[in-house]
Amino acid sequence: MDVKNAFLHGYLQEEMYMEQPPGYVDQTRPNLVYRLKKALYGLKQTPRAWSDKIGQYLVTSGFQTSNANFSLYAKKTDHGIVVIVIYVDDLIITGDSDVNIFDLKKLLKQKFKMKDLGELCYFLNIEVLQSRKGYGYYKGNMP
């Protein structure tokens, strides 16, 4: 899954101000600055704000965070387990139940605009191979 405009979802924890952008300067108050409430692309705080936003949403939806990896979340249900890994604005979703995976995608799409990229084929220049027994990988020269 790919989250559209992921970084624009996060709320800033500290006070941040910005000058009026070129082309949008208020001519009656050209020295006016804007206080930011939400993150913008280009701020060093933005990735953390996005991570906090989606993490809080997942935890309130019943997921548990991993102690080993802050971007790994898991949830057990009557149907099995579903796992989500977050890498910037890309989400890898897996589990032992198609019902869980479908429900998670539905849950995420209610909150964030997303694009389902289908089955995982490549991740960080690693080709991911899927079979009924599980996942494998091939780390070699990619096209």
PDB file of C-alpha atoms in Angstrom, residues 6 26-27 29 38-39 51-52 59 65 88-89 108 117 122 125-126 131 133 137 142-143:
ATOM      1  CA  ALA A   6       1.530  10.771   3.920  1.00  0.00           C
ATOM      2  CA  ASP A  26      -0.634  39.195   1.558  1.00  0.00           C
ATOM      3  CA  GLN A  27       0.127  42.665   0.146  1.00  0.00           C
ATOM      4  CA  ARG A  29       0.529  42.439   5.621  1.00  0.00           C
ATOM      5  CA  LYS A  38       0.294  20.282  10.541  1.00  0.00           C
ATOM      6  CA  ALA A  39       3.481  19.028   8.966  1.00  0.00           C
ATOM      7  CA  SER A  51       4.998   8.040  12.053  1.00  0.00           C
ATOM      8  CA  ASP A  52       3.292   9.185  15.261  1.00  0.00           C
ATOM      9  CA  VAL A  59      -2.708   1.257  18.333  1.00  0.00           C
ATOM     10  CA  THR A  65       3.835  -2.187  18.526  1.00  0.00           C
ATOM     11  CA  VAL A  88       8.094   6.070   5.087  1.00  0.00           C
ATOM     12  CA  ASP A  89       4.831   6.183   3.069  1.00  0.00           C
ATOM     13  CA  LEU A 108      -6.599   2.297   6.635  1.00  0.00           C
ATOM     14  CA  LEU A 117      -0.062  -1.716  -5.139  1.00  0.00           C
ATOM     15  CA  TYR A 122      10.139  -5.550  -4.714  1.00  0.00           C
ATOM     16  CA  ASN A 125      15.753  -3.221  -4.259  1.00  0.00           C
ATOM     17  CA  ILE A 126      15.089  -6.759  -3.055  1.00  0.00           C
ATOM     18  CA  SER A 131       4.716 -19.164  -2.388  1.00  0.00           C
ATOM     19  CA  LYS A 133       4.997 -21.910   2.130  1.00  0.00           C
ATOM     20  CA  TYR A 137      13.918 -13.081  -1.516  1.00  0.00           C
ATOM     21  CA  MET A 142      17.382  -5.517 -10.523  1.00  0.00           C
ATOM     22  CA  PRO A 143      16.173  -4.170 -13.842  1.00  0.00           C
TER      23      PRO A 143
END
